[in-house]
Coordinates of C-alpha atoms and ligand atoms in Angstrom, one line a residue:
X1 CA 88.7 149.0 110.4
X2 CA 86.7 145.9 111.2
X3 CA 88.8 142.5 111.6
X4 CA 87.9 139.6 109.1
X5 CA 86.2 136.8 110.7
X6 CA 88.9 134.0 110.7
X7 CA 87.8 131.2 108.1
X8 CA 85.6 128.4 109.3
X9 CA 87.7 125.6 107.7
X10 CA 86.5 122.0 108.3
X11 CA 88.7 120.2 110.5
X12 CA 90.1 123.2 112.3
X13 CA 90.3 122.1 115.8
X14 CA 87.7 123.3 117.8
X15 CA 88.8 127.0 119.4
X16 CA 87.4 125.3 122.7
X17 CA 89.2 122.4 122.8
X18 CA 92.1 125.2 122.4
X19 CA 91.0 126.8 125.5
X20 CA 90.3 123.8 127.4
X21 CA 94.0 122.4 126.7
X22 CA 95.3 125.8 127.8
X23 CA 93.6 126.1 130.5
X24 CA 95.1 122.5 131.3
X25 CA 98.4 123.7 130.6
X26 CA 98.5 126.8 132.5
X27 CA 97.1 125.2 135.8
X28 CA 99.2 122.4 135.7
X29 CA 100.0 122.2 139.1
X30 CA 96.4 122.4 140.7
X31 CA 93.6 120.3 139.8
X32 CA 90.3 122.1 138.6
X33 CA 86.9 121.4 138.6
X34 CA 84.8 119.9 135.5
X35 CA 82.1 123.0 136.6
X36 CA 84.9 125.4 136.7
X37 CA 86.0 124.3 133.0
X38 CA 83.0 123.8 132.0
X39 CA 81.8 127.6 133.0
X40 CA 85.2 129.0 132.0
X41 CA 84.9 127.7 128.3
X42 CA 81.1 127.7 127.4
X43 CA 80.6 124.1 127.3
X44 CA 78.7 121.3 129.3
X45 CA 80.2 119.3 132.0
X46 CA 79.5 116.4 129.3
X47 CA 81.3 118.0 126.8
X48 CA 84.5 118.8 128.9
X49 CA 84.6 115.1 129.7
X50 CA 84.5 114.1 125.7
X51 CA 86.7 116.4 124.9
X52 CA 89.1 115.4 127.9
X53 CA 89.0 112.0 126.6
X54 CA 89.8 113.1 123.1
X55 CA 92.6 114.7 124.1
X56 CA 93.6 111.3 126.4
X57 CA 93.4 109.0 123.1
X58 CA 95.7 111.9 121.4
X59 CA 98.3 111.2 124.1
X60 CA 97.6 113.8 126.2
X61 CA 97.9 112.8 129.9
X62 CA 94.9 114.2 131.7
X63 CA 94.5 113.0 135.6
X64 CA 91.2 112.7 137.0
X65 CA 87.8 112.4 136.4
X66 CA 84.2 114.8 136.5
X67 CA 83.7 114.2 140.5
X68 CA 87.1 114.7 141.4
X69 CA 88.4 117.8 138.7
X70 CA 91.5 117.1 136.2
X71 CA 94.8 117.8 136.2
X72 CA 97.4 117.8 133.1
X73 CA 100.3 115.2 133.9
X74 CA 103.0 116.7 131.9
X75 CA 102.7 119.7 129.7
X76 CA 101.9 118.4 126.3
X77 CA 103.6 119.5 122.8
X78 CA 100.6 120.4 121.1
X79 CA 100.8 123.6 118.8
X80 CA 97.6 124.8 120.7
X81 CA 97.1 128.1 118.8
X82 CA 95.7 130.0 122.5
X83 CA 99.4 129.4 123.7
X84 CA 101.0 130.3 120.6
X85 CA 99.5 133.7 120.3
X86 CA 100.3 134.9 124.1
X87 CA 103.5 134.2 123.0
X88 CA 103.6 135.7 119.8
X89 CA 102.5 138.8 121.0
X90 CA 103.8 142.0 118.8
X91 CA 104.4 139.5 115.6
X92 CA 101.7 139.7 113.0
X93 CA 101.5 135.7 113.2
X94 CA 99.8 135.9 117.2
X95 CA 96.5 136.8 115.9
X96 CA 95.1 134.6 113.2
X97 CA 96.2 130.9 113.5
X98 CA 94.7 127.6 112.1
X99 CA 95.2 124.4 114.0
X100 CA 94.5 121.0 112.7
X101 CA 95.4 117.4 114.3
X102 CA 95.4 116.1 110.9
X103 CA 95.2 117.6 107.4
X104 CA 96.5 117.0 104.0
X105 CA 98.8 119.6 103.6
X106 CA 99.5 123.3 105.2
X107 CA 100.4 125.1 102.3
X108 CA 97.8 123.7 100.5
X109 CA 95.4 125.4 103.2
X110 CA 96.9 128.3 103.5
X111 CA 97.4 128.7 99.2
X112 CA 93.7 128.6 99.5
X113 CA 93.6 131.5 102.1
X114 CA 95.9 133.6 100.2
X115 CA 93.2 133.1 97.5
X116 CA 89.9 134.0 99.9
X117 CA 92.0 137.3 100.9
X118 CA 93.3 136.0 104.7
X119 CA 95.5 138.4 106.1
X120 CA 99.1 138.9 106.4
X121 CA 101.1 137.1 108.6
X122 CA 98.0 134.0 108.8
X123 CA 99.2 130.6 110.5
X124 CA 98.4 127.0 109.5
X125 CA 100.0 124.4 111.5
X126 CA 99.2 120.4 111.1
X127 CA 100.6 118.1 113.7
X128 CA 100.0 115.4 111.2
X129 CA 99.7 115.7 107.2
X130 CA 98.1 113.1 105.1
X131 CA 100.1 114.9 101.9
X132 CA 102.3 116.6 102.8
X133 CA 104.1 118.6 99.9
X134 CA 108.5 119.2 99.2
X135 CA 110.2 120.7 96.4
X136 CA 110.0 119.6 92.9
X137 CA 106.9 117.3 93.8
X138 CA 108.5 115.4 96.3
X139 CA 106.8 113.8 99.2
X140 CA 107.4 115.4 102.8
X141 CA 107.0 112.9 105.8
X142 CA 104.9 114.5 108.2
X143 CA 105.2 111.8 111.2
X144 CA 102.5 113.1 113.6
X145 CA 103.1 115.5 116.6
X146 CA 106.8 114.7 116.2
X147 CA 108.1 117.6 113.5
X148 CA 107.0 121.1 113.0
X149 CA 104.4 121.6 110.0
X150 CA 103.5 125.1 109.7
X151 CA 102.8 126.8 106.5
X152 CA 102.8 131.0 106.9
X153 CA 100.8 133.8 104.6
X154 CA 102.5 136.5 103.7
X155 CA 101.9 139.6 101.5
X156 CA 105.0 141.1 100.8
X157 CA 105.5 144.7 99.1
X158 CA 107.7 143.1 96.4
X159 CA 108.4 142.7 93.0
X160 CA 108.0 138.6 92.7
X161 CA 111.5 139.1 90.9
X162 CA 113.2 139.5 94.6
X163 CA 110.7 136.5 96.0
X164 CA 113.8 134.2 96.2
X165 CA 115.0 136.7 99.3
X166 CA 112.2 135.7 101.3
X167 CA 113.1 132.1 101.1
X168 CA 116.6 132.9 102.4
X169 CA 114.6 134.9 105.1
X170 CA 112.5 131.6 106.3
X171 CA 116.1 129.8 105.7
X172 CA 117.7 132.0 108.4
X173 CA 115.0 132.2 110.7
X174 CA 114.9 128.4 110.9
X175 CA 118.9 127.9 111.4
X176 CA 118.6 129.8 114.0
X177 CA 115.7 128.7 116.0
X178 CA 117.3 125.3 115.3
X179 CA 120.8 126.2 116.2
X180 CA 119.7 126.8 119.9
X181 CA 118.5 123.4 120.1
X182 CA 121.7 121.7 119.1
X183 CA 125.4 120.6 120.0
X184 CA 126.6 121.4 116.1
X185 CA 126.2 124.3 114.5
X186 CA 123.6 123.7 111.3
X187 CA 124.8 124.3 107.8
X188 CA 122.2 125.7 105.3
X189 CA 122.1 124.3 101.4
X190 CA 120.8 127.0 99.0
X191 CA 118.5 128.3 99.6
X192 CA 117.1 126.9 102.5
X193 CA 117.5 123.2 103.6
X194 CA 118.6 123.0 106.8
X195 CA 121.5 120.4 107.0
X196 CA 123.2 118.6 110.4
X197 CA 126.2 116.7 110.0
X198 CA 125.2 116.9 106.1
X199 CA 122.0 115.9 106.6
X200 CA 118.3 117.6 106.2
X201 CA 116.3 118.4 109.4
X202 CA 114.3 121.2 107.8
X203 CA 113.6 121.9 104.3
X204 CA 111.2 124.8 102.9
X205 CA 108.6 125.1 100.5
X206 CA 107.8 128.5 98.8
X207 CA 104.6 128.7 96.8
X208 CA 103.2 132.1 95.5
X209 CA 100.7 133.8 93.2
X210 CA 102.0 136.8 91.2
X211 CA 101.4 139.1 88.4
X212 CA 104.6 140.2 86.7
X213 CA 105.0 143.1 89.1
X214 CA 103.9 142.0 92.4
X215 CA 103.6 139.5 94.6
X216 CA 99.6 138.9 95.4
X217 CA 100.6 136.3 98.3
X218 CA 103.8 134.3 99.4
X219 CA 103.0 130.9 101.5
X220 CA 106.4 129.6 103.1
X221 CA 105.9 125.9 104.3
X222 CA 108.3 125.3 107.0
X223 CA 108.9 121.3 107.6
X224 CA 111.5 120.7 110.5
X225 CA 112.0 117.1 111.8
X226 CA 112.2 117.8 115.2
X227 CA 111.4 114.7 118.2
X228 CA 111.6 111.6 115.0
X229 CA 113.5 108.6 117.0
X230 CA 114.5 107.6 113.2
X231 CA 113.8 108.4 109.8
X232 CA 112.0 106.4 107.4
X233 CA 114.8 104.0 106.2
X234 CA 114.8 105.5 102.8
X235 CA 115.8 108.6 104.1
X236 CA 118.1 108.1 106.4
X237 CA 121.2 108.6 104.6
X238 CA 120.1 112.3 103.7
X239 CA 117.4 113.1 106.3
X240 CA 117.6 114.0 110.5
X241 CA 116.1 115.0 113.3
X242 CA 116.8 117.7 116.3
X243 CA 116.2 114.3 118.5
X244 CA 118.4 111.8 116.6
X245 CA 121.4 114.5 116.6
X246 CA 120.9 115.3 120.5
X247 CA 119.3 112.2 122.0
X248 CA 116.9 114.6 123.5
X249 CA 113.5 115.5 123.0
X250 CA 112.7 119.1 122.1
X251 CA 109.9 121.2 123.1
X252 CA 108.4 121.9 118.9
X253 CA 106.2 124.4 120.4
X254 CA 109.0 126.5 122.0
X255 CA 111.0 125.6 118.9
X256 CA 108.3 127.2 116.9
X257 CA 107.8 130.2 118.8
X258 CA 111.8 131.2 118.3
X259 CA 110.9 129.8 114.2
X260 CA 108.3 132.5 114.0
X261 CA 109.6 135.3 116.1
X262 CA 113.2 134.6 114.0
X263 CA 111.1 135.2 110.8
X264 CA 109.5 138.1 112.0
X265 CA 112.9 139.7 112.9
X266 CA 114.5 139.1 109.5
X267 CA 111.1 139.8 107.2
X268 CA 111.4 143.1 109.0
X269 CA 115.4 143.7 108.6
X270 CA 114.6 142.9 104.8
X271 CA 111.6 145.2 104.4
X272 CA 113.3 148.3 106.0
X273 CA 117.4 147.8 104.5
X274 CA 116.8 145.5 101.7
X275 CA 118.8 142.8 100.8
X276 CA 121.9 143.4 101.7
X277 CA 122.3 142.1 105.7
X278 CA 119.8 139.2 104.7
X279 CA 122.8 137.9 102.0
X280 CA 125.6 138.8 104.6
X281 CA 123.6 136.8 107.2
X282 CA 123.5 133.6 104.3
X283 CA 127.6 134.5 103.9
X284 CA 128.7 134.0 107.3
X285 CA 126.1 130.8 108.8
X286 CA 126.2 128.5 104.9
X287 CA 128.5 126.9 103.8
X288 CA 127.4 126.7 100.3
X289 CA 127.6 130.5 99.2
X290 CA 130.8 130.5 98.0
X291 CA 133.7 128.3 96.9
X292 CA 131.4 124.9 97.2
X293 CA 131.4 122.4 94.9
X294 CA 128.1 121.8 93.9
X295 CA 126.2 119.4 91.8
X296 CA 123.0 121.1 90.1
X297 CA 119.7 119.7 88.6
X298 CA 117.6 121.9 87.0
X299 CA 114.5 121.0 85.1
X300 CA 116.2 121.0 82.1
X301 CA 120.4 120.1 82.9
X302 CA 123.0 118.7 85.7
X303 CA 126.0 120.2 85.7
X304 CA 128.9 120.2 88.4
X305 CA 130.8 123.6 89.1
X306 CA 131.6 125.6 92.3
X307 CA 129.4 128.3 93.8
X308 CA 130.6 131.9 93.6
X309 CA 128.7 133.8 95.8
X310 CA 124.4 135.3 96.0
X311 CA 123.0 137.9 93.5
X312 CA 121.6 140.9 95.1
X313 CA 117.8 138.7 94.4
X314 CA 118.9 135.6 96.0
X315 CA 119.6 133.5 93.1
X316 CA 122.7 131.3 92.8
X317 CA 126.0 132.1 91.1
X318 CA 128.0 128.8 89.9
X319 CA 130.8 128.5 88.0
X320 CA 130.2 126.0 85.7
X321 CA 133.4 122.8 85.5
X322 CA 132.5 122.4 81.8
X323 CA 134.1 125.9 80.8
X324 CA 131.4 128.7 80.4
X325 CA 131.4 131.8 82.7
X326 CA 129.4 131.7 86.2
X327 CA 125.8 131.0 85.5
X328 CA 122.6 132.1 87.9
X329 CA 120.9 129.3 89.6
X330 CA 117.2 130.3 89.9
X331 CA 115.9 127.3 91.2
X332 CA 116.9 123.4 91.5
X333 CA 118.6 120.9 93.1
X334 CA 121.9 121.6 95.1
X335 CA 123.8 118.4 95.8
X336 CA 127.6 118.7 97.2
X337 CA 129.9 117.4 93.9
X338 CA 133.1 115.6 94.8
Ligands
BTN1 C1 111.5 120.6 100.8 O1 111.3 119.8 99.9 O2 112.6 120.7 101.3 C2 110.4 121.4 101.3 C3 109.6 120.8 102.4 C4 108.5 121.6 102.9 C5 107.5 120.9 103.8 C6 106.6 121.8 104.5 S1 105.7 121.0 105.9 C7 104.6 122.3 106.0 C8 104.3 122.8 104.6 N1 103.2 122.0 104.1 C9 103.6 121.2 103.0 O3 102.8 120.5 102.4 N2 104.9 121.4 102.8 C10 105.5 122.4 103.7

């Protein structure tokens, strides 16, 4: 069967600039020729040195000049898509991904993918968004090249009734790809904010298009403040970063890679045995699935109460303080309740 051409999106970054930076990156310890670039990616020996100083003004620190060759300084932390897919090898995210240095939001792109027919397993990743999108119409800071913005297409086989499974699945993956990072063990919040020392360095937005019986497409936007030196002011009471809890920097593409491999290995544990391990996976790493006491906010109520465990789709059980029998939570605000 013939591949789909991958979208030509405006603003995508250019597939050579791609190859020119991993080209950098893999020969980072010899200097190479502007002819030998030039030849190896299809462009002028002009166009290697615009694009080399492009990639100077993005921070990237290139040594060197078209007589003498260039040579990357330091391996940079761009989500370059070439080195992403080498390394995502045997996932269905290694062959289709979307790169842009700036765009409004990721699952906004990719909602519009899932609509043109993209397939399974497509990638969109932002290393800055203009509009970036959170749960219940929030805003989600997307500091540029210093958090993970990566929105993922997927096509699942099920009922849109069991969807809330899939965000535990992205919830999981992320906790651990984070966990290896850090000193602390993270906690995760129903269903899927990723909490250190209480507070949020990932949080996940599911967005979907359905009929009553299945699931057309699934986006999961994955948002994980990774190498912020501080938050916004305003949110930094409830809001962290990998770097503010470790004092170290983190490499977001290796992050990323574990992120997406960690997905893959759950998605496909769900798909084959069901639901069961992924809610004994959410039992044993949050503390929130049972016993909690929890503060909701639905679109309708808040009420306080104490959680009492997962139904087999995902959703919620809370024991309501005010009397009535333990209610399912399908969607809303968790907030820990005195
Ligand atoms: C939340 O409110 O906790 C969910 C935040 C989800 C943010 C991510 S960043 C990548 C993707 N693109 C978006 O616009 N939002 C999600």
């Amino acid at each position: 069967m013939a591949t789909k051409r991958m979208a030509d999106l405006p603003g995508t970054t250019d597939r050579r600039i791609d190859a020119l930076l991993t080209l950098l990156a893999e020969n980072s310890t010899i200097v190479i020729s502007g002819a030998k670039i030039a030849k190896e990616i299809g462009v002028t020996r002009q166009q290697v040195w615009r694009w080399i100083e492009k990639l100077r003004a993005l921070g990237v620190r290139v040594k060197g000049h078209p007589r003498s060759g260039y040579h990357i300084e330091r391996m940079p932390d761009i989500l370059v898509p070439q080195m992403l897919s080498h390394r995502l090898y045997g996932t269905p995210f290694a062959r289709r991904i979307y790169h842009f240095f700036k765009i409004d939001s990721t699952n906004s792109v990719a909602m519009r993918l899932g609509e043109s027919g993209e397939p399974h397993g497509t990638i969109v990743l932002a290393e800055e968004q203009t509009a970036g999108r959170g749960r219940a119409g929030r805003e989600w800071t997307s500091e540029k090249s210093a958090g993970i913005y990566c929105s993922i297409l997927l096509r699942p086989p099920i009922p849109p009734a069991h969807a809330p499974l899939l965000t535990l699945v992205a919830g999981l993956a992320a906790r651990d790809a984070a966990a290896e990072d850090l000193d602390t063990l993270p906690d995760i919040r129903w269903p899927n904010d990723l909490l250190v020392g209480g507070r949020k360095v990932c949080g996940i937005l599911t967005e979907m298009r359905a009929e009553p019986d299945r699931i057309h497409y699934a986006v999961i936007g994955i948002g994980m403040n990774v190498n912020q030196s501080k938050m916004p002011e305003e949110l930094s009471d409830i809001a962290t970063s990998l770097r503010i809890e470790t004092g170290k920097i983190h490499s977001r593409l290796e992050l990323l890679i574990r992120l997406l491999r960690s997905v893959d290995r759950y998605y496909n544990q769900f798909l084959a045995d069901g639901a069961a391990p992924i809610l004994r996976r959410f039992a044993e790493v949050s503390s929130y699935f049972k016993g909690k006491r929890v503060r909701i906010t639905t679109a309708t109520e808040t009420f306080t109460g104490t959680t009492a465990g997962l139904e087999p789709s995902g959703v919620l059980r809370v024991a309501r303080d005010d009397g009535r029998e333990i209610v399912p939570v399908l969607s809303g605000d968790v907030a820990e309740a005195p």
